[in-house]
Short mmCIF file of C-alpha atoms and ligand atoms in Angstrom, two decimals:
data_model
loop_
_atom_site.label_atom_id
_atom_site.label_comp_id
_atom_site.label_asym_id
_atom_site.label_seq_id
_atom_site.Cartn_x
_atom_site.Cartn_y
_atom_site.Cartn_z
CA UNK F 124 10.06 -29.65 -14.17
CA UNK F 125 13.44 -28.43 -15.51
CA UNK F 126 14.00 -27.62 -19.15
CA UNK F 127 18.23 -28.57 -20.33
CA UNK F 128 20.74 -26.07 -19.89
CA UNK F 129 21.92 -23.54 -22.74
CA UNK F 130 25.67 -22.67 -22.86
CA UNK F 131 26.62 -20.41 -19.79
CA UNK F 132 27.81 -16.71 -22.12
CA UNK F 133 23.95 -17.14 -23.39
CA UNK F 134 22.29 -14.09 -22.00
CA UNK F 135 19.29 -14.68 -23.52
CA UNK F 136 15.70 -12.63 -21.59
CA UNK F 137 13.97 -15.43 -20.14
CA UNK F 138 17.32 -16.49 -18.75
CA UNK F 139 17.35 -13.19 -16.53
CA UNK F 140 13.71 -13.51 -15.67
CA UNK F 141 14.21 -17.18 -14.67
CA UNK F 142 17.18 -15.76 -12.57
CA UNK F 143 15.07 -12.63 -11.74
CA UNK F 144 12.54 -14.57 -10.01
CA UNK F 145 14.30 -16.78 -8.06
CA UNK F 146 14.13 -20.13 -10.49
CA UNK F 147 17.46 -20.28 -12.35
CA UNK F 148 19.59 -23.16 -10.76
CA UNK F 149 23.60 -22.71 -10.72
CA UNK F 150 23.65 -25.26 -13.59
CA UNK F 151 21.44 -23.62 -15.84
CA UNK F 152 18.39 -25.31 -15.08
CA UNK F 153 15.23 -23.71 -14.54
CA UNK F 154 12.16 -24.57 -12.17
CA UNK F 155 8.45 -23.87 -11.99
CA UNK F 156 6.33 -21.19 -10.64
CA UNK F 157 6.65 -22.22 -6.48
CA UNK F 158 2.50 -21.88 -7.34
CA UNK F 159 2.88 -24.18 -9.80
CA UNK F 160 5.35 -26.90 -7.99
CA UNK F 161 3.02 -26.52 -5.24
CA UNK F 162 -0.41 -26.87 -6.77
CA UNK F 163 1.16 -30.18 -8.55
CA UNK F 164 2.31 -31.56 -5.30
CA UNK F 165 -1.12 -30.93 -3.88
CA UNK F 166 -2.78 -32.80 -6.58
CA UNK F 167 -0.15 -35.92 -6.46
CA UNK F 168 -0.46 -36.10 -3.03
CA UNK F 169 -4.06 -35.76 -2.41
CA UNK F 170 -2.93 -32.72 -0.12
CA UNK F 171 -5.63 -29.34 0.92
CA UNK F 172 -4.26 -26.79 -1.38
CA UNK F 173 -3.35 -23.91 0.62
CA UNK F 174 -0.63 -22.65 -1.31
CA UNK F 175 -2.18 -21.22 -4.65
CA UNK F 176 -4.20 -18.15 -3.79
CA UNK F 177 -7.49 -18.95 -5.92
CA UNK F 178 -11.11 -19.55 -4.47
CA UNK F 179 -12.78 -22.84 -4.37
CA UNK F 180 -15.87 -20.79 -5.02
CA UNK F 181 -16.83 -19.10 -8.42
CA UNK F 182 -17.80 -15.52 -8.57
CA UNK F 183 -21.90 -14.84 -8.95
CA UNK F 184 -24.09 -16.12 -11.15
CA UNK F 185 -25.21 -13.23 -13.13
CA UNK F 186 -21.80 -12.12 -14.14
CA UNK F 187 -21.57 -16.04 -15.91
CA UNK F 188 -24.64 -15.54 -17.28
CA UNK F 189 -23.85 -11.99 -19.13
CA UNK F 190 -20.06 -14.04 -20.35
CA UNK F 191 -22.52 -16.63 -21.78
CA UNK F 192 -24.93 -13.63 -23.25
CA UNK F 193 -22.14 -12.16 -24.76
CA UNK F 194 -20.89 -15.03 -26.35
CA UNK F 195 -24.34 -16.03 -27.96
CA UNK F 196 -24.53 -11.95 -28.86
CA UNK F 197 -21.69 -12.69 -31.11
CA UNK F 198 -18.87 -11.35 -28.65
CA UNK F 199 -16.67 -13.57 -29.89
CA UNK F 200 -13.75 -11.66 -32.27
CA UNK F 201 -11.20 -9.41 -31.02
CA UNK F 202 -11.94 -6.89 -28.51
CA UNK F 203 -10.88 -3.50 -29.11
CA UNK F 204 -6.86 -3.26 -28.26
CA UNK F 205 -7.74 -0.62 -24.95
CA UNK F 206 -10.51 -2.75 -24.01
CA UNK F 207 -13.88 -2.81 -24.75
CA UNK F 208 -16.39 0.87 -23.88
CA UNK F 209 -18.42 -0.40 -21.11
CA UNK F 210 -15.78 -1.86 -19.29
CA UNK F 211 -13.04 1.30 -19.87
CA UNK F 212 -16.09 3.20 -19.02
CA UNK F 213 -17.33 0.77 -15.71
CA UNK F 214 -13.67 1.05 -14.32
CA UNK F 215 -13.97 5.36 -14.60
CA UNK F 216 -17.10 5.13 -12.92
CA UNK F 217 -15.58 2.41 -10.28
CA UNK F 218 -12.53 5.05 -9.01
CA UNK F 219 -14.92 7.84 -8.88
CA UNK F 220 -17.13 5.91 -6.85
CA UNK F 221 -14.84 4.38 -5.15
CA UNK F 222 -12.00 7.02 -4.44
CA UNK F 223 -13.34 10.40 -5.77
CA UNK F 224 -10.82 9.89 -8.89
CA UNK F 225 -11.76 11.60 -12.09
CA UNK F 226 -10.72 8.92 -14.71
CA UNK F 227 -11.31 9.55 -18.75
CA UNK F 228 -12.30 6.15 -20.28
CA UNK F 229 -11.08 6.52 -23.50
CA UNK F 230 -7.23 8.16 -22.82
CA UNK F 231 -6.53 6.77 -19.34
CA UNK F 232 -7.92 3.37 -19.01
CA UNK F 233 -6.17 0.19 -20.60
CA UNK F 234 -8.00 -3.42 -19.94
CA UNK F 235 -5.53 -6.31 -20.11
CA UNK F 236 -4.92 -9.56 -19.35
CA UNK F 237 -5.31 -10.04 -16.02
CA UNK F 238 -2.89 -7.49 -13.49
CA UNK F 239 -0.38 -9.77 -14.60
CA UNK F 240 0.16 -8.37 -18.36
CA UNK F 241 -0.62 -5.21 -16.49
CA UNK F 242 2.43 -5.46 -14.75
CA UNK F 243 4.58 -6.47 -16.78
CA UNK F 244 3.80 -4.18 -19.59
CA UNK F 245 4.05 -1.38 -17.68
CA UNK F 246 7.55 -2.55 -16.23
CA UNK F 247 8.47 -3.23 -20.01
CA UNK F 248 7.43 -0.10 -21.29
CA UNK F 249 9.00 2.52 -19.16
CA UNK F 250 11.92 0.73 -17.25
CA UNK F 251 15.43 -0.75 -19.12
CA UNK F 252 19.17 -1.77 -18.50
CA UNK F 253 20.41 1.06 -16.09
CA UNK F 254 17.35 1.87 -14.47
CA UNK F 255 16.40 0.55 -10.94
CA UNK F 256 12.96 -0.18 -9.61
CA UNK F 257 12.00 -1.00 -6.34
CA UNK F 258 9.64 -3.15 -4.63
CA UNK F 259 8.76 -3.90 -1.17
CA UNK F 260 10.19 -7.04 -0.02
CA UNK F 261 8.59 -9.99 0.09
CA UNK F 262 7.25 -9.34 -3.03
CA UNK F 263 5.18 -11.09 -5.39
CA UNK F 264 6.75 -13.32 -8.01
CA UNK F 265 5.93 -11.86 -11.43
CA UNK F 266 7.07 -7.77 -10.31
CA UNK F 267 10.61 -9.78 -9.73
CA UNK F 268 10.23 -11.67 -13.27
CA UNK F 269 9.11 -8.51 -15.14
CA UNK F 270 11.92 -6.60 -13.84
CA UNK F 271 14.47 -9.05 -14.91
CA UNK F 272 12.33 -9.41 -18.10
CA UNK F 273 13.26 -5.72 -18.70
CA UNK F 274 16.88 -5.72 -17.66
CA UNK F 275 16.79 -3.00 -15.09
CA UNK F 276 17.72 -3.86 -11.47
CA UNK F 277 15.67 -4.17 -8.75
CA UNK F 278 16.05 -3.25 -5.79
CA UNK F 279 13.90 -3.38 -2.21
CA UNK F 280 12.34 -2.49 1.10
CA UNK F 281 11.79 -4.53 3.53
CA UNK F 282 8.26 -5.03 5.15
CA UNK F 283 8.89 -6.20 8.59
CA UNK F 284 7.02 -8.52 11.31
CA UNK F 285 6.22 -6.54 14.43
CA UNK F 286 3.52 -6.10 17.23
CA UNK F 287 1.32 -4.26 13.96
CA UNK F 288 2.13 -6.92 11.55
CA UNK F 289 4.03 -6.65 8.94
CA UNK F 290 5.47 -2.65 8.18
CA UNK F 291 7.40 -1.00 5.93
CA UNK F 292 11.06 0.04 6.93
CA UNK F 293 10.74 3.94 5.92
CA UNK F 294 14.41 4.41 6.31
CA UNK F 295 15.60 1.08 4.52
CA UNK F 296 13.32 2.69 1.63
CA UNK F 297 14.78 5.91 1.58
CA UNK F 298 18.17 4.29 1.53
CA UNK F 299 17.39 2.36 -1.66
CA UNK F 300 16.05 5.11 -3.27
CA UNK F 301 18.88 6.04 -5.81
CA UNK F 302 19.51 8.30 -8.47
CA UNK F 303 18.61 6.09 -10.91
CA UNK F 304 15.22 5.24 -9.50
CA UNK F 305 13.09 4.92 -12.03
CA UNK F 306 10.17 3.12 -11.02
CA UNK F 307 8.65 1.58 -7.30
CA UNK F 308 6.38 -0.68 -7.75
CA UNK F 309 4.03 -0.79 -4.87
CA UNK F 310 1.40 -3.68 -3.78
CA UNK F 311 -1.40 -2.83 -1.26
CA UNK F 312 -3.20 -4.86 0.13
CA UNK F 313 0.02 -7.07 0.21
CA UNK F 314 0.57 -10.41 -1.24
CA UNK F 315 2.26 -12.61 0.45
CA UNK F 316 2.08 -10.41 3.75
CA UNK F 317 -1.47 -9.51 4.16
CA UNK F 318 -0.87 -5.48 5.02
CA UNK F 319 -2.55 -3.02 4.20
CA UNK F 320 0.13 0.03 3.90
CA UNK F 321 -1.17 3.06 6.02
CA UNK F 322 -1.71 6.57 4.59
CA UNK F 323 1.42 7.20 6.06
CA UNK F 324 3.73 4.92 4.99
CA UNK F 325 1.71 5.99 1.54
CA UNK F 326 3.13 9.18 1.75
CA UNK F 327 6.58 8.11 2.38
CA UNK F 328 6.56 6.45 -0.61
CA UNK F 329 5.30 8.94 -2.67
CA UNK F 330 7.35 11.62 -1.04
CA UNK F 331 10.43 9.28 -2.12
CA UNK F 332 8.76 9.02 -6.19
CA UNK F 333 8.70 12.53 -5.99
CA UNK F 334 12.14 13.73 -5.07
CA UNK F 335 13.39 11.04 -7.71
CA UNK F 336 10.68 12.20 -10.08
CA UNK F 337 9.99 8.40 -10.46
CA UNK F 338 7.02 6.72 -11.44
CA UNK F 339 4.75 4.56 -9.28
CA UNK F 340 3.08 1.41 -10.32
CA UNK F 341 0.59 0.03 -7.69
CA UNK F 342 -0.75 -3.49 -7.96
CA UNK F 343 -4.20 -3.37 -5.95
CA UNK F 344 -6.02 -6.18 -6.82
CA UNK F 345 -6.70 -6.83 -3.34
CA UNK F 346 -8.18 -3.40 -2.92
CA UNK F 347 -11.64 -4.73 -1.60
CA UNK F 348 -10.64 -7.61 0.56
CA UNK F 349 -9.35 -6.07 3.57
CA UNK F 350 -11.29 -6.11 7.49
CA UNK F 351 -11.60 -2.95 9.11
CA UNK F 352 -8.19 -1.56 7.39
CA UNK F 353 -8.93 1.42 5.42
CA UNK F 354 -7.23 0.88 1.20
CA UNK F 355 -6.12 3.68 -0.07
CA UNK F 356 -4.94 4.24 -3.52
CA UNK F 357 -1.41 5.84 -3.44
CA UNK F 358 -2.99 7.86 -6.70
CA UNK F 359 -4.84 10.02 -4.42
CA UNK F 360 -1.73 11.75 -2.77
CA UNK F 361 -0.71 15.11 -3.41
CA UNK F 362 1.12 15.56 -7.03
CA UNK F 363 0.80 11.43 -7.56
CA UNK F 364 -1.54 11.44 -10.10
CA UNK F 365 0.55 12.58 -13.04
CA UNK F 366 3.28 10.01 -12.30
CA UNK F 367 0.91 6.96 -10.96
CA UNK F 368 -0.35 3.71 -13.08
CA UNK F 369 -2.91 2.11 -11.03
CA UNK F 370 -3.61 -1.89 -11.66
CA UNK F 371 -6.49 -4.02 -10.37
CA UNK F 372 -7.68 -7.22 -11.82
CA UNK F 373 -11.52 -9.01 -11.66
CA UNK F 374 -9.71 -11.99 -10.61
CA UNK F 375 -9.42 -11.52 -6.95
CA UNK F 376 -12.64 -9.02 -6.58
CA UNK F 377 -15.11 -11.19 -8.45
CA UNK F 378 -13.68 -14.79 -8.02
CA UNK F 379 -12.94 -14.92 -11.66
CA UNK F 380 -9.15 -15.38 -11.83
CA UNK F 381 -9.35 -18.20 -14.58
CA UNK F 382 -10.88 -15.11 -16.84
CA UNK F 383 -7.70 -12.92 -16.60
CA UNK F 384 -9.22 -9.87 -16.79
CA UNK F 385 -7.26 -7.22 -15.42
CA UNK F 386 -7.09 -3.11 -16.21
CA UNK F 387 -4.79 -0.44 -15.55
CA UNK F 388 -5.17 3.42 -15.42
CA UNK F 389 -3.22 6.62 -14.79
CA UNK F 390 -2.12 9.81 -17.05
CA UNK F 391 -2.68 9.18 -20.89
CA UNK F 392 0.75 9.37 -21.86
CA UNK F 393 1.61 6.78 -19.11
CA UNK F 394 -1.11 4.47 -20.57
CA UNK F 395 0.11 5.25 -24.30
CA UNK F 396 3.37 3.47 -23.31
CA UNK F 397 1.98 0.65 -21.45
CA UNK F 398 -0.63 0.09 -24.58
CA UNK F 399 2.48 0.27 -27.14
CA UNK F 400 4.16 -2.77 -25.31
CA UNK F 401 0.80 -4.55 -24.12
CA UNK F 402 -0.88 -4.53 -28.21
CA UNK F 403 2.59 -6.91 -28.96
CA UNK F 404 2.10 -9.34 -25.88
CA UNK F 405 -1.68 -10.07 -26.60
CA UNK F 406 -2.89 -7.48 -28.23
CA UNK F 407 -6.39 -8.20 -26.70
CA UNK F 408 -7.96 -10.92 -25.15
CA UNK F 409 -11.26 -12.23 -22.96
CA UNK F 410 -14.09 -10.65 -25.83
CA UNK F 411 -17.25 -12.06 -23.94
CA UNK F 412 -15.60 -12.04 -20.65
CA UNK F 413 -15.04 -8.42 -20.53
CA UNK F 414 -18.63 -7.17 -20.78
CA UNK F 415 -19.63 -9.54 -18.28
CA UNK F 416 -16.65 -7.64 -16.02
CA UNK F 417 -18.52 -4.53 -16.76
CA UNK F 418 -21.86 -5.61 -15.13
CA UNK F 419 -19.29 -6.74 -12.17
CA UNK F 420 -18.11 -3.92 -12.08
CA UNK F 421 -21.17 -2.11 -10.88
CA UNK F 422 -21.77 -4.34 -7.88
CA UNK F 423 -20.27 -3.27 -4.46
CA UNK F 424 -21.99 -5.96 -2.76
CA UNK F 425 -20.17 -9.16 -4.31
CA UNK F 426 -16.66 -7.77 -3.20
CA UNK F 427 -17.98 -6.74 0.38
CA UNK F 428 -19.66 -9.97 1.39
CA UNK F 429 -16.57 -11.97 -0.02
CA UNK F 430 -14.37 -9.62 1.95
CA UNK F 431 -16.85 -10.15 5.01
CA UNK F 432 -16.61 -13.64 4.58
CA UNK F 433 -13.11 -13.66 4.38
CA UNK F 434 -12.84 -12.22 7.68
CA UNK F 435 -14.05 -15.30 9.63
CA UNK F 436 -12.13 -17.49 7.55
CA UNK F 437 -9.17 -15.90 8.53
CA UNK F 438 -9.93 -15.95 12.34
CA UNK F 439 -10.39 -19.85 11.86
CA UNK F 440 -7.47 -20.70 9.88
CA UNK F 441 -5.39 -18.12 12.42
CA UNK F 442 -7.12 -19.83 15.38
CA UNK F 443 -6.06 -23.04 14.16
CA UNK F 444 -2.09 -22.38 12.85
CA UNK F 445 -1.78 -21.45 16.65
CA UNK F 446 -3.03 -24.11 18.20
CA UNK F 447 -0.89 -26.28 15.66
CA UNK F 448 2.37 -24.32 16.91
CA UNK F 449 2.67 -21.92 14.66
CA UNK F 450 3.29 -17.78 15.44
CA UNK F 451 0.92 -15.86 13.02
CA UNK F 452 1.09 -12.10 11.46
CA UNK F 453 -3.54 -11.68 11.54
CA UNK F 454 -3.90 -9.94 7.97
CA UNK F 455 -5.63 -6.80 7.70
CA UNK F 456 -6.23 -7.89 3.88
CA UNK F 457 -6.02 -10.36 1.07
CA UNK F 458 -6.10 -13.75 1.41
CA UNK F 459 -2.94 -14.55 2.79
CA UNK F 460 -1.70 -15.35 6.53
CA UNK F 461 1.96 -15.56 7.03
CA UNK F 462 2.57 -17.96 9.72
CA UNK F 463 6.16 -18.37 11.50
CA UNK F 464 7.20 -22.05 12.25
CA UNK F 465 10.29 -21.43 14.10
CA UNK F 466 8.98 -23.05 17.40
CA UNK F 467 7.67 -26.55 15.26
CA UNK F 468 11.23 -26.46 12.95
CA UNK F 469 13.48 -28.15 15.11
CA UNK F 470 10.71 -30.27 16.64
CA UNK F 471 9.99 -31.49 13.29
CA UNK F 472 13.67 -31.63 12.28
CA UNK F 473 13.73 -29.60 9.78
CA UNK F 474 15.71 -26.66 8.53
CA UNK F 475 13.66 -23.80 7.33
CA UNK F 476 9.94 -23.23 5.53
CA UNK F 477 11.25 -24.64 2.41
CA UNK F 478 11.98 -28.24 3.76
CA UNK F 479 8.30 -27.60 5.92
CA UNK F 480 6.34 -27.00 2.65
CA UNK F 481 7.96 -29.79 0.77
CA UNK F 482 7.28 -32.19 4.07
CA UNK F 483 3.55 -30.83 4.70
CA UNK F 484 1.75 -32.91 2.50
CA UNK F 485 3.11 -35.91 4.14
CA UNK F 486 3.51 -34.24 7.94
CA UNK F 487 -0.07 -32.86 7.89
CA UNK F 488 -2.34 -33.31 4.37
CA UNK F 489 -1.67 -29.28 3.60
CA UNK F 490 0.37 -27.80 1.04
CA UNK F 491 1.61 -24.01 2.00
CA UNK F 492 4.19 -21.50 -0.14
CA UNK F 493 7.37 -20.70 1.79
CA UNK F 494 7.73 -16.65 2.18
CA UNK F 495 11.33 -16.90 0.65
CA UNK F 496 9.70 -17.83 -2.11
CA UNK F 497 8.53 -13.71 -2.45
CA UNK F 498 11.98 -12.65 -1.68
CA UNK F 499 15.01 -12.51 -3.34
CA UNK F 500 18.05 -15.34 -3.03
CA UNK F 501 20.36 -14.41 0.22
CA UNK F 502 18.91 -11.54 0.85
CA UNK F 503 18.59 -10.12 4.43
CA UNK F 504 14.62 -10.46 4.07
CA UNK F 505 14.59 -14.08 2.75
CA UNK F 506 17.13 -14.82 6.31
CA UNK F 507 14.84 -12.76 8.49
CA UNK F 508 11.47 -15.03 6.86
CA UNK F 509 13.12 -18.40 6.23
CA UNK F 510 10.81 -19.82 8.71
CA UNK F 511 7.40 -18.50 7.61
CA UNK F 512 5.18 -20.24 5.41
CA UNK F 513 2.16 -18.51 3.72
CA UNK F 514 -1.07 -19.91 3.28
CA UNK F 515 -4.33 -18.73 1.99
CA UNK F 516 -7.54 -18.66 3.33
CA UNK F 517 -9.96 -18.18 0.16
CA UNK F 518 -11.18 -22.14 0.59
CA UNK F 519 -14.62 -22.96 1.54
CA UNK F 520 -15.16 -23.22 5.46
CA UNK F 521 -15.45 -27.06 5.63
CA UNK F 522 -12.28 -27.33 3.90
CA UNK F 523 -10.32 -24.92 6.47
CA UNK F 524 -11.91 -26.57 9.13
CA UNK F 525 -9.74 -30.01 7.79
CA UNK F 526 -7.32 -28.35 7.37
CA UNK F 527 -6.68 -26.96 10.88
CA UNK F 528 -7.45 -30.62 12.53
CA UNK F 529 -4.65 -31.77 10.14
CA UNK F 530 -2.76 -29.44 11.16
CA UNK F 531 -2.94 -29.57 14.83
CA UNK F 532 -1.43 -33.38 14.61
CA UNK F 533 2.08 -31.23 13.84
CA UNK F 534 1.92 -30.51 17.85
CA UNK F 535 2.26 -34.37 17.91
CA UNK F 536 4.47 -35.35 15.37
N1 PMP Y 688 -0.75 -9.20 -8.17
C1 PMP Y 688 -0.85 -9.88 -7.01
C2 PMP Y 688 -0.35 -9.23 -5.77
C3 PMP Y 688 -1.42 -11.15 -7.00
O1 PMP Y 688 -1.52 -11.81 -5.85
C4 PMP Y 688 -1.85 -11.72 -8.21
C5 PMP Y 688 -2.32 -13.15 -8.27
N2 PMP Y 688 -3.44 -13.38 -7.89
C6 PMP Y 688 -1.74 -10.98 -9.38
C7 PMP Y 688 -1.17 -9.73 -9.34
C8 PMP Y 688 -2.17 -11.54 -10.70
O2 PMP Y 688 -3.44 -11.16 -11.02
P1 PMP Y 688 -4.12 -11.66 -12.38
O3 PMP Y 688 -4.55 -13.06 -12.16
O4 PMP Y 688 -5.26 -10.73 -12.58
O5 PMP Y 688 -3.12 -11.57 -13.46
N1 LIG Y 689 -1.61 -14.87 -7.09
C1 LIG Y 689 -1.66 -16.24 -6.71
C2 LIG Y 689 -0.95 -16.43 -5.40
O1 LIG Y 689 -0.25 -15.57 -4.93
C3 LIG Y 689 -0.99 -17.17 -7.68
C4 LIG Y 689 -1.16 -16.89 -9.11
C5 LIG Y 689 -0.16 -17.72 -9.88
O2 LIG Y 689 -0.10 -18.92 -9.75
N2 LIG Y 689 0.65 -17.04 -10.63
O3 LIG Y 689 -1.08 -17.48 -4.84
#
C-alpha cells in the first residue's frame, strides 16, 4: 500500500510520523503498519499468522454478555469524556489491589481508547519540538509514531540479548539522558522482547527521570502475562508517583483488543493534560464496552489462567523454533518470543529477518515480524537484531503445534 508523494519542502505531521516510525520511503512514499503488511500477507497466502500479536481466542463469556446488557440498557450515547464511574472507579480499586497504589477515580484516572490513544495523548500533551524522549530500543511502533507525531526527538536505550535475555544497557541509558529530557517512555512487560525489567533496572530508570526532573510514561498492558517474573509498576518507586502516567489496556488482559479499551492514571494535573489533548482525538468512545470492562476488571482469575496458559504455549513454540534452527531469547512475559535466525540465513540464502519474513509464508506456511521493525532505521540496535524475527504465541495450541512442524521443514530447505 503506498499513498503518492507530496512535494519534498512539505513538512506536513503525518509526514514525520510516517518517517518517525520507520515507513517513509526516500521518495516520499509511505508504507503500512509491518502488522498490517504482515497480517495481509498471511491472509493472501493462506499463511499461520504469527506476526500480529492478537488471540485466536475471545475473552470470557460474561464480560460479552454485560457489553450486550449494556447495550440493551440503553448504553449506547457518549460516555462521559474521563470514562465512565464504574470503570474509573474498577481501575482505583485494580492498583490498590494489585500494587498497594492509592488511586482517586475521579482526578487521576482517564479511560481511552485502547493504550494506544493513551500513548499518544500523553506524548502529545506534554512533549514538543525541542524536547527529547526516550524509549528503550526495540520499541514498539506507535511510542516511535507519537513522538514524531509531536515533533520532539527521540532518543534510546538499548535492551540487549544475553545469557538473562534481553537487558537494559544502564550506562547506554544514562548516556542518552540529556538536558532536554523530557519524557522516557517505558514498556514492561516488553513488546517485541518479552522482558520483564527488574526492580533494578526500575530504579535506574527512575533515578535517571529524577535527576532530569522528567516525566515517565509506562505502557503495561502486559502487566499480567508474565511466568514466574515478578511486574512491577515503575509508579511504586520512591518520589515516582508525582511525575508517573501509568497505561494499561483490556485488550491484552481480557482478550478484547478489537474493543480498544484502554486507561491511564497518575497525578491529576498529569491526567488534566493528557484529557485536554485526548477529548480532541475521540473525545470518548466504547459506551457499552466500558461497563462490561468494569465487571473485567474485578476478575483476577481470567488474566492468571491466560497467563498460565501462555506459559506452555511458549515452551512449545520455543521448543519448536529450536529444533527448526533457530536461537531463541524464552520470554519472561507477553506474548512475544524473539527468535535469532542467523544460523538458517545463509542456509536459506537470505540476507537478514526482513527478506526471512517476506520468504516465510512460502519457505514454511508462517508469517513472523522482523525485530528491526521495533527499532529505528541504521541504528546500532536494528544492526545488532537484523537477524531476529518475532513471533507470538497467543494462538490456540493446535495451531502452534502446525506451526512448529512447518517450521521444522526450514532445517531441510
Ligand atoms: N502497547 C504495546 C506494548 C502493545 O503491544 C500494544 C498492542 N497490543 C499496545 C500498546 C496497544 O494497545 P491497545 O490495543 O489497547 O491500543
Ligand atoms: N500490539 C500488536 C503487536 O505488537 C499489534 C497491534 C497493531 O497492529 N497495531 O503485534
Amino acid at each position: 500500500m503506498s499513498t503518492s508523494p507530496l512535494p519534498a519542502d512539505r513538512t506536513d505531521r503525518w509526514q514525520a510520523t510516517a518517517r518517525a516510525a520507520g515507513l517513509l520511503a526516500a521518495d516520499g512514499t509511505v508504507a503500512a503498519t509491518i502488522f498490517a503488511e504482515m497480517s495481509a500477507l498471511a491472509v493472501r497466502t493462506g499463511a499461520i499468522n504469527l506476526g500480529q500479536g492478537f488471540p485466536d481466542v475471545d475473552g470470557p463469556d460474561f464480560v460479552k454478555q454485560a457489553a450486550i446488557r449494556a447495550i440493551e440498557d440503553g448504553r449506547n450515547q457518549y460516555a462521559p469524556g474521563d470514562g465512565v464511574p464504574e470503570l474509573r472507579r474498577a481501575v482505583a480499586a485494580h492498583q490498590e489491589r494489585h500494587y498497594a497504589l492509592a488511586v482517586d477515580p475521579d482526578n487521576e484516572v482517564l479511560v481511552t481508547t485502547g493504550a494506544t490513544e493513551a500513548l499518544t495523548a500523553s506524548i502529545l500533551a506534554l512533549t514538543g519540538p525541542g524536547d527529547e524522549v526516550l524509549t528503550l530500543e526495540p520499541f514498539y511502533d506507535s511510542h516511535a509514531a507519537a513522538i514524531g507525531m509531536s515533533g520532539a526527538t527521540h532518543v534510546t536505550a538499548p535492551l540487549v540479548p544475553g545469557p538473562d535475555g534481553f537487558r537494559l544497557d544502564v550506562e547506554a541509558l544514562r548516556a542518552a539522558a540529556s538536558s532536554r529530557l523530557r519524557m522516557i517512555v517505558l514498556n514492561s512487560p516488553h513488546n517485541p522482547t518479552g522482558t520483564v525489567l527488574t526492580r533494578d533496572e526500575l530504579a535506574a530508570v527512575a533515578a535517571v527521570a529524577r535527576e532530569r526532573d522528567a516525566i515517565v510514561v509506562t505502557d503495561e498492558v502486559y502487566e499480567h502475562l508474565t511466568f514466574g517474573a515478578e511486574h512491577v509498576p515503575v509508579v511504586t518507586l520512591p518520589g515516582m508517583a508525582e511525575r508517573t502516567l501509568t497505561i494499561s489496556s483490556s485488550g491484552k488482559t481480557f482478550s478484547f483488543t478489537g474493543w480498544k479499551v484502554g486507561w491511564l492514571h497518575g497525578p491529576a494535573e498529569l491526567v488534566t493534560a493528557v484529557r485536554t489533548v485526548k477529548q480532541f482525538l475521540t473525545y470518548t468512545s466504547g459506551a457499552p464496552f466500558q461497563p462490561a470492562i468494569a465487571r473485567a476488571l474485578d476478575d483476577d482469575e481470567t488474566p492468571r489462567a491466560l497467563a498460565a496458559s501462555l506459559a506452555e504455549r511458549r515452551d512449545l513454540l520455543c521448543s519448536g523454533l529450536e529444533a527448526a534452527g533457530f536461537r531463541v531469547t524464552r520470554p519472561a512475559g507477553t506474548y512475544f518470543v524473539m527468535a535469532d535466525a542467523t544460523d538458517l540465513l545463509p542456509r536459506l540464502g537470505l540476507r537478514d529477518g526482513v527478506e526471512l519474513c517476506r520468504r516465510l509464508p512460502e519457505l514454511a506456511g508462517v508469517v513472523a515480524i522482523p525485530a528491526t521493525a521495533f527499532c529505528r532505521p541504521g541504528s546500532a540496535t536494528a544492526q545488532a537484531l537484523s537477524a531476529h524475527v518475532r513471533f507470538t504465541f497467543v494462538k490456540r495450541e493446535e495451531v502452534l503445534r502446525e506451526a512448529v512442524v512447518r517450521l521444522a521443514g526450514l532445517r531441510e530447505a
